[in-house]
mmCIF file of C-alpha atoms in Angstrom:
data_model
loop_
_atom_site.group_PDB
_atom_site.id
_atom_site.type_symbol
_atom_site.label_atom_id
_atom_site.label_comp_id
_atom_site.label_asym_id
_atom_site.label_seq_id
_atom_site.Cartn_x
_atom_site.Cartn_y
_atom_site.Cartn_z
ATOM 1 C CA UNK A 1 -25.277 37.225 -18.837
ATOM 2 C CA UNK A 2 -21.742 37.777 -17.578
ATOM 3 C CA UNK A 3 -18.972 36.489 -19.807
ATOM 4 C CA UNK A 4 -16.939 33.540 -18.615
ATOM 5 C CA UNK A 5 -13.629 34.397 -16.938
ATOM 6 C CA UNK A 6 -11.570 32.760 -19.699
ATOM 7 C CA UNK A 7 -7.957 32.134 -18.698
ATOM 8 C CA UNK A 8 -5.459 33.423 -21.246
ATOM 9 C CA UNK A 9 -2.138 33.368 -19.411
ATOM 10 C CA UNK A 10 0.449 30.971 -20.904
ATOM 11 C CA UNK A 11 1.693 30.382 -17.343
ATOM 12 C CA UNK A 12 -1.782 29.534 -16.098
ATOM 13 C CA UNK A 13 -0.512 26.958 -13.628
ATOM 14 C CA UNK A 14 1.864 29.453 -12.011
ATOM 15 C CA UNK A 15 -0.851 32.125 -12.018
ATOM 16 C CA UNK A 16 -3.433 29.933 -10.292
ATOM 17 C CA UNK A 17 -0.817 28.464 -7.963
ATOM 18 C CA UNK A 18 0.059 32.008 -6.883
ATOM 19 C CA UNK A 19 -3.581 32.855 -6.125
ATOM 20 C CA UNK A 20 -4.043 29.504 -4.393
ATOM 21 C CA UNK A 21 -1.032 30.001 -2.118
ATOM 22 C CA UNK A 22 -2.039 33.573 -1.371
ATOM 23 C CA UNK A 23 -5.527 32.382 -0.496
ATOM 24 C CA UNK A 24 -4.237 29.709 1.877
ATOM 25 C CA UNK A 25 -1.788 32.095 3.536
ATOM 26 C CA UNK A 26 -4.481 34.702 4.164
ATOM 27 C CA UNK A 27 -6.717 32.023 5.761
ATOM 28 C CA UNK A 28 -4.190 30.257 7.929
ATOM 29 C CA UNK A 29 -3.526 27.433 5.413
ATOM 30 C CA UNK A 30 -7.142 26.321 5.636
ATOM 31 C CA UNK A 31 -7.353 23.905 2.698
ATOM 32 C CA UNK A 32 -10.989 22.967 3.355
ATOM 33 C CA UNK A 33 -12.524 26.269 2.269
ATOM 34 C CA UNK A 34 -11.124 27.603 -1.015
ATOM 35 C CA UNK A 35 -12.699 30.587 -2.763
ATOM 36 C CA UNK A 36 -12.061 33.837 -4.609
ATOM 37 C CA UNK A 37 -15.655 34.891 -5.248
ATOM 38 C CA UNK A 38 -16.912 38.132 -3.679
ATOM 39 C CA UNK A 39 -20.002 36.550 -2.124
ATOM 40 C CA UNK A 40 -17.900 33.805 -0.588
ATOM 41 C CA UNK A 41 -15.595 36.443 0.880
ATOM 42 C CA UNK A 42 -18.643 38.094 2.423
ATOM 43 C CA UNK A 43 -19.607 34.752 3.968
ATOM 44 C CA UNK A 44 -16.109 34.418 5.432
ATOM 45 C CA UNK A 45 -16.379 37.931 6.900
ATOM 46 C CA UNK A 46 -19.753 37.063 8.423
ATOM 47 C CA UNK A 47 -18.277 33.928 9.974
ATOM 48 C CA UNK A 48 -15.567 36.012 11.599
ATOM 49 C CA UNK A 49 -18.282 38.110 13.266
ATOM 50 C CA UNK A 50 -20.415 35.258 14.610
ATOM 51 C CA UNK A 51 -17.898 32.459 15.175
ATOM 52 C CA UNK A 52 -17.741 32.826 18.973
ATOM 53 C CA UNK A 53 -21.428 33.444 19.616
ATOM 54 C CA UNK A 54 -23.844 30.724 20.715
ATOM 55 C CA UNK A 55 -26.476 31.754 18.170
ATOM 56 C CA UNK A 56 -27.894 29.152 15.824
ATOM 57 C CA UNK A 57 -26.858 29.276 12.161
ATOM 58 C CA UNK A 58 -28.979 28.182 9.190
ATOM 59 C CA UNK A 59 -26.949 27.391 6.064
ATOM 60 C CA UNK A 60 -28.888 27.142 2.798
ATOM 61 C CA UNK A 61 -27.827 26.338 -0.743
ATOM 62 C CA UNK A 62 -28.073 23.741 -3.458
ATOM 63 C CA UNK A 63 -26.782 20.232 -2.955
ATOM 64 C CA UNK A 64 -23.007 20.056 -3.265
ATOM 65 C CA UNK A 65 -22.248 23.731 -2.637
ATOM 66 C CA UNK A 66 -20.275 23.031 0.535
ATOM 67 C CA UNK A 67 -22.710 23.638 3.386
ATOM 68 C CA UNK A 68 -20.959 21.171 5.672
ATOM 69 C CA UNK A 69 -17.592 22.756 4.905
ATOM 70 C CA UNK A 70 -18.997 26.099 6.054
ATOM 71 C CA UNK A 71 -20.279 24.474 9.241
ATOM 72 C CA UNK A 72 -16.847 22.960 9.889
ATOM 73 C CA UNK A 73 -15.210 26.327 9.271
ATOM 74 C CA UNK A 74 -17.488 27.983 11.842
ATOM 75 C CA UNK A 75 -16.527 25.272 14.344
ATOM 76 C CA UNK A 76 -12.781 25.516 13.634
ATOM 77 C CA UNK A 77 -12.814 29.291 13.972
ATOM 78 C CA UNK A 78 -14.948 29.299 17.138
ATOM 79 C CA UNK A 79 -13.940 29.178 20.790
ATOM 80 C CA UNK A 80 -15.575 25.732 20.914
ATOM 81 C CA UNK A 81 -13.012 24.146 18.585
ATOM 82 C CA UNK A 82 -11.480 22.069 21.390
ATOM 83 C CA UNK A 83 -14.890 20.620 22.252
ATOM 84 C CA UNK A 84 -16.814 17.887 20.395
ATOM 85 C CA UNK A 85 -18.193 18.384 16.894
ATOM 86 C CA UNK A 86 -20.807 15.967 15.570
ATOM 87 C CA UNK A 87 -22.471 16.047 12.141
ATOM 88 C CA UNK A 88 -25.824 14.303 11.775
ATOM 89 C CA UNK A 89 -27.761 13.852 8.540
ATOM 90 C CA UNK A 90 -31.426 13.966 9.533
ATOM 91 C CA UNK A 91 -32.427 12.091 6.363
ATOM 92 C CA UNK A 92 -29.961 9.238 6.867
ATOM 93 C CA UNK A 93 -31.426 7.811 10.099
ATOM 94 C CA UNK A 94 -34.848 6.121 10.209
ATOM 95 C CA UNK A 95 -37.476 8.184 11.990
ATOM 96 C CA UNK A 96 -38.026 5.558 14.705
ATOM 97 C CA UNK A 97 -34.316 5.667 15.609
ATOM 98 C CA UNK A 98 -33.649 9.379 15.202
ATOM 99 C CA UNK A 99 -35.241 10.388 18.500
ATOM 100 C CA UNK A 100 -33.170 7.926 20.520
ATOM 101 C CA UNK A 101 -30.014 8.997 18.681
ATOM 102 C CA UNK A 102 -30.603 12.659 19.483
ATOM 103 C CA UNK A 103 -32.031 12.445 22.996
ATOM 104 C CA UNK A 104 -30.963 9.037 24.303
ATOM 105 C CA UNK A 105 -33.090 6.753 26.475
ATOM 106 C CA UNK A 106 -33.291 5.362 29.968
ATOM 107 C CA UNK A 107 -32.909 1.650 30.733
ATOM 108 C CA UNK A 108 -35.991 -0.350 29.888
ATOM 109 C CA UNK A 109 -37.428 2.466 27.784
ATOM 110 C CA UNK A 110 -38.394 0.043 25.004
ATOM 111 C CA UNK A 111 -37.914 -3.522 23.835
ATOM 112 C CA UNK A 112 -34.372 -4.567 22.849
ATOM 113 C CA UNK A 113 -32.924 -1.353 24.231
ATOM 114 C CA UNK A 114 -29.596 -1.298 26.045
ATOM 115 C CA UNK A 115 -30.336 -2.379 29.640
ATOM 116 C CA UNK A 116 -27.989 0.338 30.870
ATOM 117 C CA UNK A 117 -29.679 3.059 28.877
ATOM 118 C CA UNK A 118 -27.906 5.349 26.444
ATOM 119 C CA UNK A 119 -26.950 9.011 26.292
ATOM 120 C CA UNK A 120 -28.000 10.884 23.173
ATOM 121 C CA UNK A 121 -26.030 13.068 20.799
ATOM 122 C CA UNK A 122 -26.994 16.250 22.631
ATOM 123 C CA UNK A 123 -25.356 14.932 25.795
ATOM 124 C CA UNK A 124 -22.323 13.606 23.905
ATOM 125 C CA UNK A 125 -21.665 16.932 22.189
ATOM 126 C CA UNK A 126 -22.210 19.010 25.341
ATOM 127 C CA UNK A 127 -20.015 22.126 25.206
ATOM 128 C CA UNK A 128 -19.420 21.693 21.485
ATOM 129 C CA UNK A 129 -21.203 22.037 18.152
ATOM 130 C CA UNK A 130 -23.913 19.915 16.529
ATOM 131 C CA UNK A 131 -24.380 20.156 12.767
ATOM 132 C CA UNK A 132 -27.841 19.016 11.652
ATOM 133 C CA UNK A 133 -27.730 18.497 7.905
ATOM 134 C CA UNK A 134 -30.943 18.233 5.868
ATOM 135 C CA UNK A 135 -32.912 19.734 8.738
ATOM 136 C CA UNK A 136 -35.998 19.909 6.495
ATOM 137 C CA UNK A 137 -36.293 16.106 6.800
ATOM 138 C CA UNK A 138 -36.759 16.253 10.583
ATOM 139 C CA UNK A 139 -40.205 14.816 11.519
ATOM 140 C CA UNK A 140 -42.718 17.260 13.003
ATOM 141 C CA UNK A 141 -42.750 15.668 16.474
ATOM 142 C CA UNK A 142 -38.962 15.907 16.706
ATOM 143 C CA UNK A 143 -39.107 19.507 15.492
ATOM 144 C CA UNK A 144 -41.041 20.329 18.672
ATOM 145 C CA UNK A 145 -38.426 18.606 20.832
ATOM 146 C CA UNK A 146 -35.577 20.381 19.024
ATOM 147 C CA UNK A 147 -37.323 23.689 19.598
ATOM 148 C CA UNK A 148 -37.389 22.978 23.332
ATOM 149 C CA UNK A 149 -33.649 22.251 23.326
ATOM 150 C CA UNK A 150 -33.000 25.584 21.594
ATOM 151 C CA UNK A 151 -35.231 27.522 23.961
ATOM 152 C CA UNK A 152 -34.475 25.817 27.290
ATOM 153 C CA UNK A 153 -31.016 24.307 26.703
ATOM 154 C CA UNK A 154 -32.108 21.001 28.153
ATOM 155 C CA UNK A 155 -33.095 17.538 26.959
ATOM 156 C CA UNK A 156 -35.069 14.636 28.374
ATOM 157 C CA UNK A 157 -34.197 11.065 27.500
ATOM 158 C CA UNK A 158 -36.882 8.712 26.202
ATOM 159 C CA UNK A 159 -38.508 7.152 29.226
ATOM 160 C CA UNK A 160 -36.795 9.615 31.547
ATOM 161 C CA UNK A 161 -38.357 11.798 34.234
ATOM 162 C CA UNK A 162 -35.755 14.536 34.580
ATOM 163 C CA UNK A 163 -34.356 17.214 32.305
ATOM 164 C CA UNK A 164 -30.629 17.309 31.552
ATOM 165 C CA UNK A 165 -28.970 20.681 30.926
ATOM 166 C CA UNK A 166 -26.854 20.904 27.760
ATOM 167 C CA UNK A 167 -24.710 23.613 26.199
ATOM 168 C CA UNK A 168 -24.714 22.933 22.472
ATOM 169 C CA UNK A 169 -24.386 25.260 19.510
ATOM 170 C CA UNK A 170 -26.700 24.209 16.671
ATOM 171 C CA UNK A 171 -25.756 24.702 13.026
ATOM 172 C CA UNK A 172 -28.443 23.504 10.603
ATOM 173 C CA UNK A 173 -28.381 23.164 6.829
ATOM 174 C CA UNK A 174 -30.823 22.407 4.032
ATOM 175 C CA UNK A 175 -31.202 22.570 0.267
ATOM 176 C CA UNK A 176 -34.971 22.998 0.634
ATOM 177 C CA UNK A 177 -37.013 26.215 0.782
ATOM 178 C CA UNK A 178 -37.976 26.278 4.447
ATOM 179 C CA UNK A 179 -40.132 29.376 4.049
ATOM 180 C CA UNK A 180 -42.310 27.510 1.566
ATOM 181 C CA UNK A 181 -42.389 24.483 3.848
ATOM 182 C CA UNK A 182 -43.625 26.740 6.662
ATOM 183 C CA UNK A 183 -46.392 28.007 4.369
ATOM 184 C CA UNK A 184 -47.248 24.400 3.467
ATOM 185 C CA UNK A 185 -47.300 23.468 7.176
ATOM 186 C CA UNK A 186 -44.582 20.858 6.763
ATOM 187 C CA UNK A 187 -42.052 22.725 8.896
ATOM 188 C CA UNK A 188 -42.718 24.507 12.197
ATOM 189 C CA UNK A 189 -42.711 28.287 11.870
ATOM 190 C CA UNK A 190 -41.399 28.840 15.403
ATOM 191 C CA UNK A 191 -38.507 26.434 14.818
ATOM 192 C CA UNK A 192 -37.687 28.085 11.497
ATOM 193 C CA UNK A 193 -37.291 31.506 13.109
ATOM 194 C CA UNK A 194 -35.341 29.996 15.998
ATOM 195 C CA UNK A 195 -32.885 28.356 13.607
ATOM 196 C CA UNK A 196 -32.633 31.307 11.230
ATOM 197 C CA UNK A 197 -30.924 33.744 13.607
ATOM 198 C CA UNK A 198 -27.771 33.797 11.455
ATOM 199 C CA UNK A 199 -28.693 32.931 7.843
ATOM 200 C CA UNK A 200 -25.912 31.973 5.416
ATOM 201 C CA UNK A 201 -26.728 31.256 1.778
ATOM 202 C CA UNK A 202 -24.034 29.637 -0.362
ATOM 203 C CA UNK A 203 -24.311 30.500 -4.074
ATOM 204 C CA UNK A 204 -24.112 27.659 -6.624
ATOM 205 C CA UNK A 205 -20.830 27.113 -8.433
ATOM 206 C CA UNK A 206 -22.253 28.441 -11.716
ATOM 207 C CA UNK A 207 -22.583 31.846 -10.028
ATOM 208 C CA UNK A 208 -18.976 31.869 -8.856
ATOM 209 C CA UNK A 209 -17.031 30.678 -11.871
ATOM 210 C CA UNK A 210 -13.855 32.353 -10.634
ATOM 211 C CA UNK A 211 -13.654 29.725 -7.891
ATOM 212 C CA UNK A 212 -13.475 26.845 -10.383
ATOM 213 C CA UNK A 213 -9.744 27.142 -11.275
ATOM 214 C CA UNK A 214 -8.751 27.387 -7.604
ATOM 215 C CA UNK A 215 -10.936 24.450 -6.600
ATOM 216 C CA UNK A 216 -9.765 22.377 -9.568
ATOM 217 C CA UNK A 217 -6.127 23.116 -8.746
ATOM 218 C CA UNK A 218 -6.744 22.172 -5.102
ATOM 219 C CA UNK A 219 -8.444 18.893 -6.036
ATOM 220 C CA UNK A 220 -5.678 18.027 -8.522
ATOM 221 C CA UNK A 221 -3.079 18.423 -5.767
ATOM 222 C CA UNK A 222 -5.222 16.378 -3.408
ATOM 223 C CA UNK A 223 -5.750 13.465 -5.795
ATOM 224 C CA UNK A 224 -2.175 13.581 -7.121
ATOM 225 C CA UNK A 225 -1.058 12.938 -3.566
ATOM 226 C CA UNK A 226 -3.749 10.347 -2.882
ATOM 227 C CA UNK A 227 -3.057 8.280 -6.002
ATOM 228 C CA UNK A 228 0.676 9.048 -6.331
ATOM 229 C CA UNK A 229 0.205 10.877 -9.641
ATOM 230 C CA UNK A 230 1.813 13.940 -11.170
ATOM 231 C CA UNK A 231 -0.943 15.391 -13.347
ATOM 232 C CA UNK A 232 -0.923 18.945 -14.669
ATOM 233 C CA UNK A 233 -3.825 20.758 -16.282
ATOM 234 C CA UNK A 234 -3.525 22.831 -19.450
ATOM 235 C CA UNK A 235 -5.004 26.260 -20.054
ATOM 236 C CA UNK A 236 -7.492 24.785 -22.541
ATOM 237 C CA UNK A 237 -8.634 22.246 -19.940
ATOM 238 C CA UNK A 238 -9.168 24.997 -17.374
ATOM 239 C CA UNK A 239 -11.298 26.899 -19.869
ATOM 240 C CA UNK A 240 -13.244 23.742 -20.659
ATOM 241 C CA UNK A 241 -14.083 23.430 -16.956
ATOM 242 C CA UNK A 242 -15.359 27.015 -16.990
ATOM 243 C CA UNK A 243 -17.827 26.136 -19.769
ATOM 244 C CA UNK A 244 -19.449 23.297 -17.835
ATOM 245 C CA UNK A 245 -22.689 23.929 -15.893
ATOM 246 C CA UNK A 246 -21.790 21.876 -12.775
ATOM 247 C CA UNK A 247 -25.344 21.419 -11.569
ATOM 248 C CA UNK A 248 -23.875 19.248 -8.808
ATOM 249 C CA UNK A 249 -21.687 22.178 -7.747
ATOM 250 C CA UNK A 250 -18.386 21.672 -5.899
ATOM 251 C CA UNK A 251 -19.112 18.006 -5.200
ATOM 252 C CA UNK A 252 -19.501 17.335 -8.932
ATOM 253 C CA UNK A 253 -16.308 19.254 -9.733
ATOM 254 C CA UNK A 254 -14.378 17.230 -7.163
ATOM 255 C CA UNK A 255 -15.765 13.968 -8.551
ATOM 256 C CA UNK A 256 -14.864 15.025 -12.096
ATOM 257 C CA UNK A 257 -11.284 15.906 -11.147
ATOM 258 C CA UNK A 258 -10.818 12.582 -9.366
ATOM 259 C CA UNK A 259 -12.113 10.754 -12.438
ATOM 260 C CA UNK A 260 -9.743 12.688 -14.704
ATOM 261 C CA UNK A 261 -6.759 11.958 -12.451
ATOM 262 C CA UNK A 262 -7.542 8.247 -12.526
ATOM 263 C CA UNK A 263 -8.350 7.887 -16.237
ATOM 264 C CA UNK A 264 -5.991 10.294 -17.980
ATOM 265 C CA UNK A 265 -2.998 8.317 -19.289
ATOM 266 C CA UNK A 266 -0.756 11.347 -19.831
ATOM 267 C CA UNK A 267 0.536 13.743 -17.213
ATOM 268 C CA UNK A 268 -0.945 16.720 -19.061
ATOM 269 C CA UNK A 269 -4.727 17.016 -18.768
ATOM 270 C CA UNK A 270 -6.203 18.293 -22.042
ATOM 271 C CA UNK A 271 -9.593 19.754 -22.856
ATOM 272 C CA UNK A 272 -10.662 16.493 -24.499
ATOM 273 C CA UNK A 273 -9.995 14.685 -21.212
ATOM 274 C CA UNK A 274 -12.343 17.056 -19.428
ATOM 275 C CA UNK A 275 -15.016 16.623 -22.096
ATOM 276 C CA UNK A 276 -14.770 12.851 -22.046
ATOM 277 C CA UNK A 277 -14.835 12.435 -18.270
ATOM 278 C CA UNK A 278 -17.730 14.871 -17.994
ATOM 279 C CA UNK A 279 -19.655 13.022 -20.712
ATOM 280 C CA UNK A 280 -19.433 9.752 -18.783
ATOM 281 C CA UNK A 281 -22.314 10.882 -16.584
ATOM 282 C CA UNK A 282 -24.273 12.724 -19.300
ATOM 283 C CA UNK A 283 -27.020 11.126 -21.390
ATOM 284 C CA UNK A 284 -26.035 7.560 -22.285
ATOM 285 C CA UNK A 285 -22.349 8.092 -21.630
ATOM 286 C CA UNK A 286 -19.417 7.866 -24.032
ATOM 287 C CA UNK A 287 -19.068 5.220 -26.686
ATOM 288 C CA UNK A 288 -15.296 4.759 -26.529
ATOM 289 C CA UNK A 289 -13.165 2.224 -24.752
ATOM 290 C CA UNK A 290 -9.784 3.870 -24.128
ATOM 291 C CA UNK A 291 -10.457 7.590 -24.541
ATOM 292 C CA UNK A 292 -7.620 9.043 -22.531
ATOM 293 C CA UNK A 293 -4.695 7.020 -23.776
ATOM 294 C CA UNK A 294 -2.929 9.580 -25.956
ATOM 295 C CA UNK A 295 0.058 7.415 -26.910
ATOM 296 C CA UNK A 296 -1.702 5.537 -29.724
ATOM 297 C CA UNK A 297 -2.162 8.642 -31.847
ATOM 298 C CA UNK A 298 1.324 10.141 -31.877
ATOM 299 C CA UNK A 299 1.510 9.847 -35.632
ATOM 300 C CA UNK A 300 -1.802 11.669 -36.126
ATOM 301 C CA UNK A 301 -0.674 14.281 -33.624
ATOM 302 C CA UNK A 302 2.298 15.083 -35.854
ATOM 303 C CA UNK A 303 0.029 15.245 -38.876
ATOM 304 C CA UNK A 304 -2.229 17.790 -37.210
ATOM 305 C CA UNK A 305 0.750 19.902 -36.123
ATOM 306 C CA UNK A 306 2.113 19.880 -39.654
ATOM 307 C CA UNK A 307 -1.316 20.789 -41.006
ATOM 308 C CA UNK A 308 -1.613 23.784 -38.681
ATOM 309 C CA UNK A 309 1.896 24.977 -39.561
ATOM 310 C CA UNK A 310 0.935 24.738 -43.228
ATOM 311 C CA UNK A 311 -2.210 26.798 -42.721
ATOM 312 C CA UNK A 312 -0.237 29.408 -40.824
ATOM 313 C CA UNK A 313 2.458 29.641 -43.482
ATOM 314 C CA UNK A 314 -0.218 30.112 -46.139
ATOM 315 C CA UNK A 315 -1.614 33.184 -44.359
ATOM 316 C CA UNK A 316 -5.011 31.724 -43.583
ATOM 317 C CA UNK A 317 -5.217 32.921 -39.982
ATOM 318 C CA UNK A 318 -8.064 35.390 -40.541
ATOM 319 C CA UNK A 319 -10.114 32.744 -42.310
ATOM 320 C CA UNK A 320 -10.222 30.679 -39.132
ATOM 321 C CA UNK A 321 -12.455 33.301 -37.526
ATOM 322 C CA UNK A 322 -15.104 32.068 -39.967
ATOM 323 C CA UNK A 323 -14.565 28.330 -39.655
ATOM 324 C CA UNK A 324 -14.311 28.241 -35.830
ATOM 325 C CA UNK A 325 -18.093 27.842 -35.387
ATOM 326 C CA UNK A 326 -18.039 24.882 -37.744
ATOM 327 C CA UNK A 327 -15.077 23.373 -35.924
ATOM 328 C CA UNK A 328 -16.862 23.818 -32.598
ATOM 329 C CA UNK A 329 -19.898 22.068 -34.065
ATOM 330 C CA UNK A 330 -17.780 19.075 -35.068
ATOM 331 C CA UNK A 331 -16.229 19.121 -31.585
ATOM 332 C CA UNK A 332 -19.689 18.705 -30.112
ATOM 333 C CA UNK A 333 -20.570 15.884 -32.501
ATOM 334 C CA UNK A 334 -17.304 13.976 -32.173
ATOM 335 C CA UNK A 335 -16.353 14.728 -28.565
ATOM 336 C CA UNK A 336 -17.256 11.163 -27.683
ATOM 337 C CA UNK A 337 -15.541 9.536 -30.657
ATOM 338 C CA UNK A 338 -12.494 7.397 -30.000
ATOM 339 C CA UNK A 339 -9.997 9.879 -31.356
ATOM 340 C CA UNK A 340 -11.272 13.013 -29.664
ATOM 341 C CA UNK A 341 -9.061 14.321 -32.422
ATOM 342 C CA UNK A 342 -10.962 17.115 -34.048
ATOM 343 C CA UNK A 343 -11.346 18.718 -30.629
ATOM 344 C CA UNK A 344 -7.552 18.851 -30.311
ATOM 345 C CA UNK A 345 -7.365 20.334 -33.792
ATOM 346 C CA UNK A 346 -9.752 23.117 -32.753
ATOM 347 C CA UNK A 347 -7.777 23.839 -29.576
ATOM 348 C CA UNK A 348 -4.540 24.096 -31.550
ATOM 349 C CA UNK A 349 -6.073 26.329 -34.201
ATOM 350 C CA UNK A 350 -7.503 28.702 -31.633
ATOM 351 C CA UNK A 351 -4.181 28.837 -29.794
ATOM 352 C CA UNK A 352 -2.289 29.519 -33.011
ATOM 353 C CA UNK A 353 -4.651 32.010 -34.598
ATOM 354 C CA UNK A 354 -6.376 33.787 -31.720
ATOM 355 C CA UNK A 355 -3.308 34.848 -29.799
ATOM 356 C CA UNK A 356 -3.266 38.458 -30.901
ATOM 357 C CA UNK A 357 -1.264 38.172 -34.135
ATOM 358 C CA UNK A 358 -1.587 41.014 -36.642
ATOM 359 C CA UNK A 359 -4.581 40.626 -38.900
ATOM 360 C CA UNK A 360 -6.459 38.258 -36.594
ATOM 361 C CA UNK A 361 -9.708 39.068 -34.786
ATOM 362 C CA UNK A 362 -7.886 38.824 -31.452
ATOM 363 C CA UNK A 363 -5.553 41.590 -32.579
ATOM 364 C CA UNK A 364 -8.421 43.791 -33.678
ATOM 365 C CA UNK A 365 -8.452 42.860 -37.366
ATOM 366 C CA UNK A 366 -11.567 43.751 -39.322
ATOM 367 C CA UNK A 367 -11.715 40.531 -41.272
ATOM 368 C CA UNK A 368 -11.115 42.184 -44.662
ATOM 369 C CA UNK A 369 -8.038 40.006 -45.148
ATOM 370 C CA UNK A 370 -10.335 37.106 -45.915
ATOM 371 C CA UNK A 371 -11.036 38.543 -49.348
ATOM 372 C CA UNK A 372 -7.304 38.528 -50.149
ATOM 373 C CA UNK A 373 -6.880 34.790 -49.596
ATOM 374 C CA UNK A 374 -6.236 32.992 -52.891
ATOM 375 C CA UNK A 375 -8.935 30.542 -53.849
ATOM 376 C CA UNK A 376 -6.370 27.770 -54.054
ATOM 377 C CA UNK A 377 -5.647 28.208 -50.351
ATOM 378 C CA UNK A 378 -9.298 27.897 -49.505
ATOM 379 C CA UNK A 379 -9.481 24.712 -51.550
ATOM 380 C CA UNK A 380 -6.465 23.374 -49.661
ATOM 381 C CA UNK A 381 -8.245 24.109 -46.400
ATOM 382 C CA UNK A 382 -11.408 22.319 -47.541
ATOM 383 C CA UNK A 383 -9.468 19.277 -48.747
ATOM 384 C CA UNK A 384 -7.404 18.999 -45.599
ATOM 385 C CA UNK A 385 -10.416 19.530 -43.347
ATOM 386 C CA UNK A 386 -12.392 16.881 -45.228
ATOM 387 C CA UNK A 387 -9.555 14.396 -44.945
ATOM 388 C CA UNK A 388 -9.299 15.127 -41.232
ATOM 389 C CA UNK A 389 -13.008 14.479 -40.716
ATOM 390 C CA UNK A 390 -12.762 11.235 -42.725
ATOM 391 C CA UNK A 391 -9.804 10.239 -40.556
ATOM 392 C CA UNK A 392 -11.877 10.816 -37.411
ATOM 393 C CA UNK A 393 -14.872 8.878 -38.727
ATOM 394 C CA UNK A 394 -12.756 5.952 -39.827
ATOM 395 C CA UNK A 395 -10.906 5.676 -36.499
#
């Protein structure tokens, strides 16, 4: 398994801002499609090749990966970008209404219909692009009619007697395995091959971790502007985002960032803020009332800072390479506690003692210095750590 792209730069905001601006400049300030991943770059290159063709495109990928954003990008980059663009979710419209929405109907076609008749989406989007999301949900009888549109470039309204020529580019998307659906006879094989002329598969966010900082930065700017905030994210918070699985992909990341922007009381977003806001939708949710208000614990913040300075002055930095796993364990246990305090303690320790100082593991130390630590110092560490844990439990 590839290691996570942990961010180590002290000027992480400037570093990511630089990449973000460079990315936007190279793509004409397109803020709707942000990426740094190699596979995503290959998708962008493919779009440049096929943007002006009339060929159908089938976009696949897990829910939340950004399939509609890719469809919009194809439209914006194409020579049809001055013509209509309509997005239709095939699963969002009842089956008995979907046919009339797509193909329209003549007057008197059925009870309670518009007496003047109605043009369908294919006629309305003539000359432009139609994005059919969740194409796997299209009923079998409508699959046959869609196939005819793709083959003959014409539609017939419900109750009509004549065919109407249309010039529409179809972009379809699904999170289902259409090949398996063809084998199971739940999706037409001929339609599948007609749609799959240009296949585009979007990888899940967990396979393109390097996109997370750029996307997070972009969403922070977006929601800062929307809610009139001025939030900044710390290096530790960025790295916390990189550790999360994001099974909901980009959509989940965007939702998480919006939640953090709204709930974080301070301007600086910390790793504990990320953990708390993420935990709100995990298991039974958090058990705290005001988790992100940092002002109430200023006194304890000073105590932790003094404690860390004391450890550092006592030459215990190498010892922390042993206790980090234990600290991480307590982070996991107490991440949802009201203080979120031990998590901060761990972040500060790792910043102070894993920054490449002589004798530390980050600087290439062999750990032999642990044997030279006086026993009294170890006892001090145990006492202080125990008091810290008691403080957390009693909060």
